[in-house]
CSV table of N, CA and C in Angstrom, one decimal:
chain,number,residue,atom,x,y,z
A,7,MET,N,132.5,274.5,-107.6
A,7,MET,CA,131.8,273.3,-105.8
A,7,MET,C,131.4,272.3,-107.6
A,8,LYS,N,131.1,272.2,-108.9
A,8,LYS,CA,131.0,271.2,-110.0
A,8,LYS,C,132.0,270.7,-109.5
A,9,LYS,N,133.4,271.2,-108.8
A,9,LYS,CA,134.1,269.6,-109.4
A,9,LYS,C,134.1,268.9,-107.9
A,10,ILE,N,133.5,269.0,-106.7
A,10,ILE,CA,133.5,268.4,-105.5
A,10,ILE,C,131.7,267.6,-105.8
A,11,PHE,N,130.7,268.1,-106.3
A,11,PHE,CA,129.2,267.9,-107.0
A,11,PHE,C,129.0,266.6,-107.4
A,12,ILE,N,130.0,266.7,-108.7
A,12,ILE,CA,130.1,265.6,-109.8
A,12,ILE,C,130.1,264.0,-109.0
A,13,PRO,N,132.1,264.5,-108.2
A,13,PRO,CA,132.2,263.1,-108.0
A,13,PRO,C,131.2,262.1,-106.5
A,14,PHE,N,130.0,263.0,-105.2
A,14,PHE,CA,129.7,263.0,-104.6
A,14,PHE,C,128.5,262.0,-105.5
A,15,ALA,N,127.9,262.8,-106.6
A,15,ALA,CA,127.1,261.9,-107.4
A,15,ALA,C,127.2,261.1,-107.7
A,16,ILE,N,128.3,260.2,-108.5
A,16,ILE,CA,128.9,259.2,-108.6
A,16,ILE,C,128.3,258.1,-107.4
A,17,LEU,N,129.8,258.6,-106.8
A,17,LEU,CA,130.0,257.7,-105.3
A,17,LEU,C,127.9,257.0,-105.2
A,18,PHE,N,127.0,258.5,-105.3
A,18,PHE,CA,125.9,257.9,-104.1
A,18,PHE,C,125.1,256.9,-105.1
A,19,ALA,N,125.1,257.8,-106.8
A,19,ALA,CA,124.5,256.5,-107.6
A,19,ALA,C,125.6,254.2,-107.6
A,20,THR,N,126.2,255.3,-107.4
A,20,THR,CA,126.6,253.4,-107.1
A,20,THR,C,126.0,252.8,-106.2
A,21,LEU,N,126.7,253.4,-104.8
A,21,LEU,CA,126.2,253.0,-103.5
A,21,LEU,C,124.3,252.8,-103.6
A,22,THR,N,123.8,253.5,-104.3
A,22,THR,CA,122.4,253.1,-104.5
A,22,THR,C,122.5,251.9,-105.9
A,23,PHE,N,122.9,251.9,-106.4
A,23,PHE,CA,123.1,251.0,-107.5
A,23,PHE,C,123.4,249.7,-106.9
A,24,ALA,N,124.0,249.5,-105.9
A,24,ALA,CA,124.6,248.4,-105.5
A,24,ALA,C,124.2,247.5,-104.5
A,25,GLN,N,123.1,248.6,-103.5
A,25,GLN,CA,122.2,248.3,-102.3
A,25,GLN,C,120.9,247.5,-103.1
A,26,THR,N,120.5,248.2,-104.6
A,26,THR,CA,119.1,248.0,-105.0
A,26,THR,C,119.8,246.2,-105.4
A,27,GLN,N,121.0,245.7,-106.1
A,27,GLN,CA,121.4,244.7,-106.0
A,27,GLN,C,121.4,244.3,-105.4
A,28,THR,N,121.3,244.5,-104.7
A,28,THR,CA,121.7,242.7,-103.2
A,28,THR,C,120.6,242.5,-102.8
A,29,GLU,N,118.8,243.8,-102.4
A,29,GLU,CA,118.1,243.3,-102.2
A,29,GLU,C,117.2,242.4,-103.0
A,30,SER,N,117.9,242.9,-104.7
A,30,SER,CA,117.1,241.6,-105.6
A,30,SER,C,117.6,240.6,-105.3
A,31,GLN,N,119.0,240.0,-104.9
A,31,GLN,CA,119.4,238.7,-105.2
A,31,GLN,C,118.2,238.4,-103.9
A,32,THR,N,118.4,238.7,-102.5
A,32,THR,CA,118.3,238.3,-101.3
A,32,THR,C,116.9,237.8,-101.6
A,33,GLN,N,116.0,239.3,-102.0
A,33,GLN,CA,114.1,238.4,-102.7
A,33,GLN,C,114.6,237.3,-103.4
A,34,ASN,N,115.6,237.2,-104.4
A,34,ASN,CA,115.5,235.7,-105.8
A,34,ASN,C,115.8,234.5,-104.4
A,35,ILE,N,116.8,234.5,-103.6
A,35,ILE,CA,117.1,233.5,-102.5
A,35,ILE,C,115.7,233.0,-101.8
A,36,GLU,N,115.0,233.7,-101.3
A,36,GLU,CA,114.0,233.8,-101.1
A,36,GLU,C,113.1,233.9,-101.8
A,37,GLN,N,112.4,233.7,-102.8
A,37,GLN,CA,111.6,232.6,-103.3
A,37,GLN,C,112.1,231.5,-104.0
A,38,THR,N,113.3,231.3,-103.9
A,38,THR,CA,113.8,230.0,-104.0
A,38,THR,C,113.8,229.2,-103.1
A,39,THR,N,113.8,229.5,-101.7
A,39,THR,CA,113.3,228.5,-100.2
A,39,THR,C,112.3,228.3,-100.6
A,40,THR,N,111.2,229.6,-100.5
A,40,THR,CA,110.5,229.1,-100.3
A,40,THR,C,109.3,228.8,-101.1
A,41,SER,N,110.0,228.5,-102.5
A,41,SER,CA,109.0,227.9,-103.6
A,41,SER,C,108.9,225.9,-103.6
A,42,LYS,N,110.0,225.9,-102.4
A,42,LYS,CA,110.1,224.4,-102.3
A,42,LYS,C,109.0,223.4,-102.4
A,43,THR,N,108.7,222.9,-103.2
A,43,THR,CA,107.7,221.8,-102.7
A,43,THR,C,107.6,220.7,-101.5
A,44,ILE,N,107.3,220.4,-100.3
A,44,ILE,CA,106.9,219.2,-99.2
A,44,ILE,C,105.8,218.5,-99.9
A,45,LEU,N,106.0,216.9,-100.0
A,45,LEU,CA,105.0,216.4,-100.1
A,45,LEU,C,104.8,215.8,-98.7
A,46,PRO,N,103.9,216.3,-97.4
A,46,PRO,CA,103.7,216.2,-96.2
A,46,PRO,C,103.3,214.9,-95.6
A,47,GLU,N,104.1,214.0,-95.0
A,47,GLU,CA,103.6,212.8,-94.2
A,47,GLU,C,102.5,212.8,-93.7
A,48,GLY,N,101.9,211.7,-94.2
A,48,GLY,CA,100.7,211.0,-94.1
A,48,GLY,C,99.8,211.7,-95.6
A,49,THR,N,100.3,211.8,-96.5
A,49,THR,CA,99.0,212.6,-97.8
A,49,THR,C,99.0,211.2,-97.9
A,50,LEU,N,97.4,211.3,-98.2
A,50,LEU,CA,96.8,210.0,-98.5
A,50,LEU,C,97.2,209.7,-100.1
A,51,VAL,N,97.9,208.7,-100.6
A,51,VAL,CA,98.2,208.2,-102.4
A,51,VAL,C,96.6,207.0,-102.0
A,52,LYS,N,96.0,207.2,-103.5
A,52,LYS,CA,95.3,205.9,-103.6
A,52,LYS,C,96.0,205.2,-104.8
A,53,ALA,N,96.2,204.1,-104.5
A,53,ALA,CA,96.6,203.3,-105.7
A,53,ALA,C,95.8,202.1,-106.0
A,54,ALA,N,95.6,202.2,-107.1
A,54,ALA,CA,95.0,200.8,-108.2
A,54,ALA,C,96.3,199.5,-108.4
A,55,LEU,N,95.3,199.0,-108.4
A,55,LEU,CA,96.0,197.7,-108.4
A,55,LEU,C,96.3,197.5,-110.2
A,56,LYS,N,97.3,197.0,-110.8
A,56,LYS,CA,97.4,197.1,-111.9
A,56,LYS,C,97.6,195.9,-112.6
A,57,ASN,N,97.3,194.6,-112.6
A,57,ASN,CA,97.1,193.6,-112.7
A,57,ASN,C,96.0,192.4,-111.7
A,58,GLU,N,95.4,191.6,-111.8
A,58,GLU,CA,94.3,190.6,-111.0
A,58,GLU,C,96.4,189.9,-110.2
A,59,ILE,N,96.1,189.6,-108.5
A,59,ILE,CA,96.9,189.0,-108.1
A,59,ILE,C,96.0,187.8,-107.1
A,60,ARG,N,96.8,186.8,-107.7
A,60,ARG,CA,96.0,185.8,-106.6
A,60,ARG,C,96.8,185.0,-105.5
A,61,GLY,N,96.2,184.8,-104.1
A,61,GLY,CA,97.2,184.3,-102.7
A,61,GLY,C,97.8,183.2,-103.7
A,62,GLY,N,96.8,182.0,-104.5
A,62,GLY,CA,97.6,180.5,-105.1
A,62,GLY,C,98.5,181.2,-105.5
A,63,LYS,N,99.5,181.4,-106.5
A,63,LYS,CA,100.2,181.7,-107.6
A,63,LYS,C,101.0,183.1,-107.0
A,64,MET,N,100.8,183.2,-106.3
A,64,MET,CA,101.6,184.6,-105.6
A,64,MET,C,103.0,184.1,-104.0
A,65,GLN,N,104.4,184.6,-104.4
A,65,GLN,CA,105.5,183.9,-103.6
A,65,GLN,C,105.5,185.7,-102.6
A,66,VAL,N,105.6,185.3,-101.4
A,66,VAL,CA,106.9,186.1,-100.7
A,66,VAL,C,107.4,186.7,-101.0
A,67,GLY,N,107.5,188.7,-101.3
A,67,GLY,CA,108.5,188.9,-101.6
A,67,GLY,C,108.4,189.8,-102.9
A,68,ASN,N,107.7,188.9,-104.1
A,68,ASN,CA,106.9,189.6,-105.6
A,68,ASN,C,106.7,190.7,-105.4
A,69,GLN,N,106.9,191.6,-106.4
A,69,GLN,CA,106.4,193.2,-106.5
A,69,GLN,C,105.1,193.2,-107.2
A,70,ILE,N,104.5,193.5,-106.5
A,70,ILE,CA,103.1,193.8,-107.0
A,70,ILE,C,103.1,195.6,-107.7
A,71,GLU,N,102.5,195.8,-109.0
A,71,GLU,CA,102.6,196.8,-109.3
A,71,GLU,C,100.9,197.6,-108.9
A,72,PHE,N,101.1,199.1,-109.0
A,72,PHE,CA,99.8,199.5,-108.8
A,72,PHE,C,100.4,201.5,-110.0
A,73,ILE,N,99.4,202.3,-109.4
A,73,ILE,CA,99.7,202.9,-110.5
A,73,ILE,C,98.7,204.0,-110.0
A,74,LEU,N,99.1,205.1,-110.1
A,74,LEU,CA,98.0,206.5,-109.3
A,74,LEU,C,96.8,206.7,-109.3
A,75,ASN,N,95.9,206.1,-108.4
A,75,ASN,CA,94.9,206.9,-109.1
A,75,ASN,C,94.3,208.0,-109.5
A,76,GLN,N,94.5,208.9,-108.2
A,76,GLN,CA,94.5,210.3,-108.5
A,76,GLN,C,95.4,210.9,-108.1
A,77,PRO,N,95.4,211.9,-108.7
A,77,PRO,CA,96.6,213.3,-108.8
A,77,PRO,C,97.1,213.3,-107.0
A,78,LEU,N,98.4,214.2,-107.0
A,78,LEU,CA,98.5,214.5,-105.6
A,78,LEU,C,98.4,215.7,-105.8
A,79,VAL,N,97.5,216.6,-105.0
A,79,VAL,CA,97.8,218.3,-105.1
A,79,VAL,C,98.1,218.4,-104.6
A,80,ILE,N,98.7,219.9,-104.1
A,80,ILE,CA,99.7,220.5,-102.8
A,80,ILE,C,98.9,221.7,-102.7
A,81,ALA,N,98.9,222.9,-102.8
A,81,ALA,CA,97.6,224.2,-103.0
A,81,ALA,C,97.3,224.0,-104.0
A,82,ASP,N,96.5,223.7,-104.1
A,82,ASP,CA,95.9,224.1,-105.6
A,82,ASP,C,96.8,223.5,-107.0
A,83,GLN,N,98.1,223.1,-106.5
A,83,GLN,CA,98.8,222.4,-107.8
A,83,GLN,C,99.1,221.3,-107.9
A,84,VAL,N,98.8,220.4,-109.0
A,84,VAL,CA,99.0,218.7,-109.0
A,84,VAL,C,100.7,219.3,-108.8
A,85,VAL,N,100.8,218.0,-108.1
A,85,VAL,CA,102.2,217.6,-107.5
A,85,VAL,C,102.8,216.5,-108.2
A,86,VAL,N,102.1,215.4,-108.6
A,86,VAL,CA,102.0,214.0,-108.5
A,86,VAL,C,100.5,213.4,-109.8
A,87,PRO,N,101.2,213.6,-110.9
A,87,PRO,CA,99.7,213.1,-112.0
A,87,PRO,C,99.4,211.8,-111.7
A,88,GLN,N,98.1,211.7,-112.0
A,88,GLN,CA,97.5,210.5,-112.0
A,88,GLN,C,98.0,209.3,-112.6
A,89,GLY,N,98.2,208.1,-112.7
A,89,GLY,CA,99.1,207.2,-113.1
A,89,GLY,C,100.1,207.0,-113.3
A,90,ALA,N,101.2,207.4,-112.0
A,90,ALA,CA,102.4,207.1,-111.8
A,90,ALA,C,102.4,205.9,-111.3
A,91,LYS,N,103.1,205.3,-111.1
A,91,LYS,CA,103.9,203.9,-110.6
A,91,LYS,C,104.1,204.5,-109.1
A,92,ILE,N,103.9,202.9,-108.6
A,92,ILE,CA,103.6,202.7,-107.8
A,92,ILE,C,104.1,201.2,-107.2
A,93,LEU,N,104.7,200.8,-106.6
A,93,LEU,CA,105.3,199.1,-106.2
A,93,LEU,C,105.0,199.1,-105.0
A,94,GLY,N,104.9,197.9,-104.7
A,94,GLY,CA,104.8,197.0,-103.6
A,94,GLY,C,104.9,195.8,-103.5
A,95,SER,N,105.4,194.8,-102.3
A,95,SER,CA,105.3,193.4,-102.8
A,95,SER,C,104.8,192.3,-101.9
A,96,VAL,N,104.9,191.6,-101.9
A,96,VAL,CA,104.1,190.2,-101.0
A,96,VAL,C,104.5,189.8,-100.2
A,97,THR,N,103.5,190.4,-98.6
A,97,THR,CA,104.3,189.6,-97.6
A,97,THR,C,103.8,188.5,-97.2
A,98,GLU,N,102.6,187.7,-97.4
A,98,GLU,CA,102.0,186.6,-97.3
A,98,GLU,C,101.1,186.2,-98.3
A,99,ALA,N,101.4,185.1,-98.8
A,99,ALA,CA,100.2,184.3,-99.9
A,99,ALA,C,100.3,182.9,-99.4
A,100,ARG,N,99.5,182.4,-100.1
A,100,ARG,CA,99.1,180.7,-99.4
A,100,ARG,C,97.9,180.2,-100.6
A,101,ALA,N,97.8,179.5,-101.3
A,101,ALA,CA,96.7,178.9,-102.6
A,101,ALA,C,95.8,177.9,-101.2
A,102,SER,N,94.5,178.4,-101.5
A,102,SER,CA,93.5,177.4,-100.9
A,102,SER,C,93.8,175.4,-101.4
A,103,GLY,N,92.9,174.8,-100.2
A,103,GLY,CA,93.2,173.6,-100.2
A,103,GLY,C,92.6,172.8,-99.7
A,104,VAL,N,92.7,171.7,-99.4
A,104,VAL,CA,90.9,170.7,-99.4
A,104,VAL,C,90.6,170.8,-97.7
A,105,LEU,N,89.3,170.5,-97.4
A,105,LEU,CA,88.8,170.5,-96.9
A,105,LEU,C,88.3,171.8,-96.1
A,106,GLY,N,88.4,172.8,-97.4
A,106,GLY,CA,87.9,174.0,-97.2
A,106,GLY,C,89.2,175.0,-96.2
A,107,ARG,N,90.4,174.8,-96.5
A,107,ARG,CA,90.8,175.6,-96.2
A,107,ARG,C,91.0,176.6,-97.4
A,108,LYS,N,91.1,177.9,-96.6
A,108,LYS,CA,91.0,179.1,-97.5
A,108,LYS,C,92.0,180.3,-97.5
A,109,GLY,N,93.2,180.1,-98.8
A,109,GLY,CA,93.5,180.9,-99.0
A,109,GLY,C,93.7,182.4,-98.4
A,110,LYS,N,95.4,183.0,-98.8
A,110,LYS,CA,95.9,184.1,-97.6
A,110,LYS,C,96.5,185.1,-99.3
A,111,LEU,N,96.4,185.7,-98.8
A,111,LEU,CA,97.5,187.5,-99.6
A,111,LEU,C,97.1,188.2,-98.6
A,112,ALA,N,98.7,188.5,-98.5
A,112,ALA,CA,98.7,190.0,-98.0
A,112,ALA,C,99.8,190.9,-98.7
A,113,PHE,N,100.2,192.1,-99.1
A,113,PHE,CA,101.3,192.9,-99.4
A,113,PHE,C,101.1,194.5,-98.4
A,114,ASP,N,102.7,195.3,-98.8
A,114,ASP,CA,102.7,196.4,-98.4
A,114,ASP,C,102.7,197.1,-99.3
A,115,ILE,N,102.1,198.1,-99.9
A,115,ILE,CA,102.6,199.2,-100.7
A,115,ILE,C,103.8,200.7,-100.3
A,116,GLU,N,104.9,200.4,-101.2
A,116,GLU,CA,105.9,200.9,-100.3
A,116,GLU,C,106.8,201.9,-101.0
A,117,TYR,N,106.6,201.9,-102.6
A,117,TYR,CA,107.4,203.2,-103.0
A,117,TYR,C,106.4,204.0,-104.2
A,118,LEU,N,106.5,205.2,-104.6
A,118,LEU,CA,105.6,206.0,-105.2
A,118,LEU,C,107.3,206.7,-105.8
A,119,TYR,N,107.1,206.5,-107.1
A,119,TYR,CA,108.0,207.3,-108.5
A,119,TYR,C,107.9,207.7,-109.3
A,120,LEU,N,108.2,209.4,-109.2
A,120,LEU,CA,107.9,210.3,-110.2
A,120,LEU,C,108.5,210.1,-111.2
A,121,ASP,N,108.2,211.3,-112.1
A,121,ASP,CA,108.7,211.5,-113.7
A,121,ASP,C,110.3,211.4,-113.3
A,122,ASN,N,110.7,212.3,-112.3
A,122,ASN,CA,111.9,212.8,-113.0
A,122,ASN,C,112.6,211.7,-111.8
A,123,GLY,N,112.3,211.3,-112.2
A,123,GLY,CA,113.3,209.3,-111.2
A,123,GLY,C,113.1,209.6,-109.6
A,124,GLN,N,112.3,210.7,-108.9
A,124,GLN,CA,112.5,210.6,-107.6
A,124,GLN,C,111.8,209.2,-107.4
A,125,VAL,N,112.1,208.8,-105.9
A,125,VAL,CA,110.8,208.1,-105.0
A,125,VAL,C,110.3,207.9,-103.9
A,126,VAL,N,109.3,207.8,-103.4
A,126,VAL,CA,108.9,208.3,-102.6
A,126,VAL,C,107.9,208.0,-101.6
A,127,LYS,N,108.5,207.1,-99.6
A,127,LYS,CA,108.7,206.1,-99.3
A,127,LYS,C,106.7,206.4,-99.0
A,128,LEU,N,106.2,204.2,-99.5
A,128,LEU,CA,104.8,204.8,-99.0
A,128,LEU,C,104.4,203.8,-97.8
A,129,THR,N,103.8,204.2,-96.8
A,129,THR,CA,102.5,203.2,-95.8
A,129,THR,C,102.0,202.8,-96.2
A,130,GLY,N,101.6,201.1,-95.8
A,130,GLY,CA,100.0,201.0,-96.3
A,130,GLY,C,100.0,198.7,-96.4
A,131,GLN,N,98.7,198.5,-96.4
A,131,GLN,CA,99.5,197.4,-95.6
A,131,GLN,C,97.9,196.9,-96.7
A,132,SER,N,97.8,195.5,-97.1
A,132,SER,CA,96.5,195.1,-97.4
A,132,SER,C,96.5,193.4,-97.0
A,133,ALA,N,95.3,192.9,-97.1
A,133,ALA,CA,95.4,191.6,-96.7
A,133,ALA,C,94.1,190.9,-96.8
A,134,LYS,N,94.1,189.6,-97.8
A,134,LYS,CA,92.7,189.0,-97.4
A,134,LYS,C,92.9,188.0,-96.9
A,135,ASN,N,92.8,187.8,-96.1
A,135,ASN,CA,93.1,186.0,-95.0
A,135,ASN,C,91.5,185.9,-95.1
A,136,LEU,N,90.8,185.2,-95.5
A,136,LEU,CA,89.6,184.2,-95.5
A,136,LEU,C,89.7,182.9,-94.4
A,137,LYS,N,88.6,183.2,-93.6
A,137,LYS,CA,88.0,182.2,-92.8
A,137,LYS,C,87.9,181.3,-93.3
A,138,SER,N,88.7,179.7,-93.0
A,138,SER,CA,88.8,178.5,-93.3
A,138,SER,C,87.4,177.6,-92.8
A,139,SER,N,86.5,176.9,-94.0
A,139,SER,CA,85.4,176.6,-94.1
A,139,SER,C,85.8,174.9,-94.0
A,140,ALA,N,86.3,174.1,-93.1
A,140,ALA,CA,86.8,173.1,-92.8
A,140,ALA,C,85.3,172.5,-91.8
A,141,ALA,N,85.6,173.3,-90.6
A,141,ALA,CA,84.1,171.9,-90.5
A,141,ALA,C,82.8,171.9,-90.9
A,142,VAL,N,82.9,172.7,-92.0
A,142,VAL,CA,82.1,172.3,-93.4
A,142,VAL,C,81.9,171.2,-94.0
A,143,ALA,N,83.4,171.6,-94.6
A,143,ALA,CA,83.5,170.2,-94.9
A,143,ALA,C,83.5,168.7,-94.5
A,144,VAL,N,84.3,168.9,-93.3
A,144,VAL,CA,84.0,167.7,-92.4
A,144,VAL,C,83.4,167.6,-92.0
A,145,ALA,N,81.9,167.7,-92.0
A,145,ALA,CA,80.1,167.3,-91.5
A,145,ALA,C,80.0,167.1,-93.4
A,146,SER,N,80.2,167.5,-93.7
A,146,SER,CA,79.5,166.9,-95.3
A,146,SER,C,80.2,165.9,-95.7
A,147,ALA,N,81.4,165.9,-95.0
A,147,ALA,CA,82.1,164.2,-95.6
A,147,ALA,C,81.7,163.1,-95.0
A,148,VAL,N,81.0,163.3,-94.0
A,148,VAL,CA,80.4,162.5,-93.1
A,148,VAL,C,79.2,161.8,-93.5
A,149,VAL,N,78.2,163.0,-93.6
A,149,VAL,CA,76.8,162.9,-93.6
A,149,VAL,C,76.5,162.5,-95.5
A,150,LEU,N,77.5,163.1,-96.2
A,150,LEU,CA,77.9,162.8,-97.9
A,150,LEU,C,78.5,161.6,-97.8
A,151,THR,N,79.8,161.3,-98.1
A,151,THR,CA,80.0,160.9,-98.6
A,151,THR,C,82.0,160.9,-98.3
A,152,PRO,N,83.4,160.7,-98.3
A,152,PRO,CA,84.6,160.9,-98.2
A,152,PRO,C,84.6,161.4,-99.6
A,153,LEU,N,83.9,161.9,-100.6
A,153,LEU,CA,84.2,162.8,-101.7
A,153,LEU,C,84.1,164.2,-100.7
A,154,GLY,N,83.5,164.4,-99.8
A,154,GLY,CA,82.9,165.8,-99.2
A,154,GLY,C,84.8,166.4,-98.6
A,155,LEU,N,85.9,165.4,-98.5
A,155,LEU,CA,86.5,165.9,-97.8
A,155,LEU,C,88.1,166.3,-98.4
A,156,LEU,N,87.2,166.7,-100.1
A,156,LEU,CA,88.3,167.6,-101.2
A,156,LEU,C,87.3,168.1,-101.8
A,157,ILE,N,86.5,169.3,-101.1
A,157,ILE,CA,86.0,170.3,-101.2
A,157,ILE,C,86.7,171.8,-101.1
A,158,PRO,N,87.5,172.7,-102.1
A,158,PRO,CA,88.3,173.2,-101.7
A,158,PRO,C,87.9,174.9,-101.3
A,159,GLY,N,88.7,175.4,-100.8
A,159,GLY,CA,88.7,176.4,-100.0
A,159,GLY,C,87.9,177.6,-101.1
A,160,LYS,N,88.5,178.2,-100.7
A,160,LYS,CA,88.3,179.7,-101.4
A,160,LYS,C,89.2,180.8,-101.9
A,161,GLY,N,89.9,181.1,-102.6
A,161,GLY,CA,91.5,181.4,-103.3
A,161,GLY,C,91.5,182.8,-101.9
A,162,ALA,N,92.2,183.8,-102.4
A,162,ALA,CA,92.3,184.7,-102.4
A,162,ALA,C,92.8,185.5,-103.2
A,163,LYS,N,91.9,186.1,-103.5
A,163,LYS,CA,92.4,187.0,-105.3
A,163,LYS,C,91.7,188.7,-104.9
A,164,PHE,N,92.5,189.2,-105.5
A,164,PHE,CA,92.1,191.2,-105.6
A,164,PHE,C,92.3,191.6,-107.3
A,165,GLU,N,91.1,191.8,-108.1
A,165,GLU,CA,90.7,192.7,-109.0
A,165,GLU,C,91.6,193.7,-109.6
A,166,ALA,N,91.7,193.3,-110.5
A,166,ALA,CA,92.8,194.3,-111.7
A,166,ALA,C,91.6,195.7,-111.3
A,167,GLY,N,92.2,196.8,-110.8
A,167,GLY,CA,91.4,198.1,-110.6
A,167,GLY,C,91.1,198.6,-109.5
A,168,THR,N,91.7,197.4,-108.2
A,168,THR,CA,91.2,197.8,-106.6
A,168,THR,C,92.0,198.9,-106.0
A,169,VAL,N,91.0,199.8,-105.6
A,169,VAL,CA,92.4,200.8,-105.3
A,169,VAL,C,92.2,200.6,-103.6
A,170,PHE,N,93.9,200.7,-103.4
A,170,PHE,CA,93.8,200.9,-102.0
A,170,PHE,C,94.3,202.3,-101.8
A,171,ASP,N,95.0,202.1,-100.0
A,171,ASP,CA,95.5,203.2,-99.2
A,171,ASP,C,95.9,203.7,-98.7
A,172,ALA,N,97.1,204.3,-99.6
A,172,ALA,CA,98.8,203.9,-98.6
A,172,ALA,C,98.8,205.1,-98.5
A,173,TYR,N,100.2,205.7,-97.9
A,173,TYR,CA,100.4,206.9,-96.9
A,173,TYR,C,101.5,207.8,-97.0
A,174,VAL,N,101.9,208.7,-97.3
A,174,VAL,CA,103.7,209.3,-97.9
A,174,VAL,C,103.7,208.8,-95.8
A,175,ALA,N,104.8,207.7,-96.2
A,175,ALA,CA,105.7,207.7,-94.8
A,175,ALA,C,106.8,208.9,-94.4
A,176,LYS,N,107.0,210.2,-94.7
A,176,LYS,CA,108.2,210.8,-94.0
A,176,LYS,C,107.3,212.7,-95.3
A,177,ASP,N,107.8,213.2,-94.9
A,177,ASP,CA,107.7,214.6,-95.5
A,177,ASP,C,109.0,214.3,-96.4
A,178,THR,N,108.4,214.6,-97.9
A,178,THR,CA,109.6,214.3,-98.5
A,178,THR,C,109.9,215.8,-99.6
A,179,GLU,N,110.9,216.6,-99.9
A,179,GLU,CA,110.8,217.5,-100.8
A,179,GLU,C,111.3,217.3,-102.5
A,180,LEU,N,109.9,218.0,-102.8
A,180,LEU,CA,109.8,217.1,-104.3
A,180,LEU,C,110.5,218.1,-105.4
A,181,ARG,N,111.4,217.6,-106.0
A,181,ARG,CA,112.4,218.4,-106.8
A,181,ARG,C,111.4,218.4,-108.2
């Protein structure tokens, strides 16, 4: 009887060990697939302007640097730390002119760069289109002198540190 029992016990122990191994591997795979961090579309990103920009000194297509003003947090975990690099580009720029013509400056906030080299696409726009005061300049010129025609308009500018809102363009899996 001992001869029959020993092989049966060895077979049972082997099957139990194999089943335990398979269950353990399955749990590890589930943990790996559920631990992916997704940065959801529409997540608010606060971008602070790194340097002052002026409509008269910029050209369409120029890059603008920002830094992440607030860390991005998902489920009480910081997934992107404050200070991460953000880039945008100028979409419209015009210097102020005579007759009170005011400047224009518009840009898009486009990309968030993570420490590991991953790039997250953003959407966000900002513009400073100042209304012209040409009528005031012309009226001043008629009443005062022809020198009134040389009244300059106000330039469009944004100070360094100005914070703008941008949003994550699409769900992005963070590596």
